[in-house]
Amino acid sequence: MKFIAPAAAAAIFAAAMPCASVYAYDNTLIGYGQGTAVNEKNQPCDAVSFGQRYCDFDACALSDDENRIIITFDQGYENGYTAQILDTLKEKNVTAIFFLTGDYAKSEHELVQRMIDEGHIIGNHGMTHASLPKLSESEAEEEIMSLHNYVLDEYGYEMKFFRCPCGEYSEQTLAAANKCGYATLFWSFAYVDWITDNQPDPNIGLDKLSKSAHGGEILLLHSVSSTNAQILGDVIDDFRAQGFTV
């Protein structure tokens, strides 16, 4: 799949369409992970193969722009660091993608509105963060579209990108998201940053992110991480020093 730039996405993904039946697809639950093996470009092999296998569903784990790194955040709940993260992104002139759950969209209106006002992309991470392969077709549609419609009604913003809750997917759920007008974005690098009472040492976190950098990277971070909030500016500077656009 070719990762579509935000401006082009609006033209391609117009109004989200009702989901058609996707029962013909396999609904075996798969837990996504980028793996540890990398190719000659330092891209995780599992992320490359994911995009090759599921491109027909507009699903990817890498972008086609090998000069760029895309930073994404999963927003399950607020832990007091998102404003600092937004400050850093603004200072560094970086646009990120924030994947919201329903709870976050409903409870953090000021932060979500700031994301939109400052030009970031808002993505759909499921109304209740439910694992879609465990739901019926109609329930999966509701999980996606109820949040889609809430954000559209509340913020006047139409989301175009979906990230599977829990990192769990199936062919059927990728097809469901696509039928609902969404491209599905996974990631090509993530590290254990979400355990709030056992945060990575900032130097170790920065080293991991620096050494894993690769063209077309879709980086998954969690905004509940104090480490991420602390090192984000240095991470962006490091990526740029390596020659990447962020």
GROMACS .gro file of N, CA and C in nm, residues 38-44 210-214:
model
   36
   38VAL      N    1   1.551  -0.765   1.031
   38VAL     CA    2   1.542  -0.648   0.943
   38VAL      C    3   1.610  -0.679   0.810
   39ASN      N    4   1.570  -0.602   0.708
   39ASN     CA    5   1.633  -0.616   0.578
   39ASN      C    6   1.753  -0.523   0.566
   40GLU      N    7   1.806  -0.513   0.444
   40GLU     CA    8   1.926  -0.431   0.424
   40GLU      C    9   1.901  -0.281   0.444
   41LYS      N   10   1.772  -0.242   0.449
   41LYS     CA   11   1.736  -0.102   0.473
   41LYS      C   12   1.701  -0.076   0.619
   42ASN      N   13   1.724  -0.173   0.705
   42ASN     CA   14   1.691  -0.167   0.847
   42ASN      C   15   1.540  -0.168   0.872
   43GLN      N   16   1.462  -0.206   0.771
   43GLN     CA   17   1.317  -0.216   0.785
   43GLN      C   18   1.281  -0.354   0.839
   44PRO      N   19   1.196  -0.364   0.940
   44PRO     CA   20   1.156  -0.495   0.990
   44PRO      C   21   1.090  -0.580   0.881
  210SER      N   22   1.682   0.550   1.795
  210SER     CA   23   1.784   0.591   1.699
  210SER      C   24   1.832   0.474   1.614
  211LYS      N   25   1.862   0.363   1.680
  211LYS     CA   26   1.916   0.247   1.608
  211LYS      C   27   1.812   0.180   1.519
  212SER      N   28   1.683   0.197   1.551
  212SER     CA   29   1.577   0.132   1.474
  212SER      C   30   1.531   0.216   1.356
  213ALA      N   31   1.579   0.340   1.343
  213ALA     CA   32   1.530   0.431   1.239
  213ALA      C   33   1.548   0.371   1.100
  214HIS      N   34   1.446   0.386   1.017
  214HIS     CA   35   1.452   0.333   0.880
  214HIS      C   36   1.356   0.410   0.791
   0.00000   0.00000   0.00000
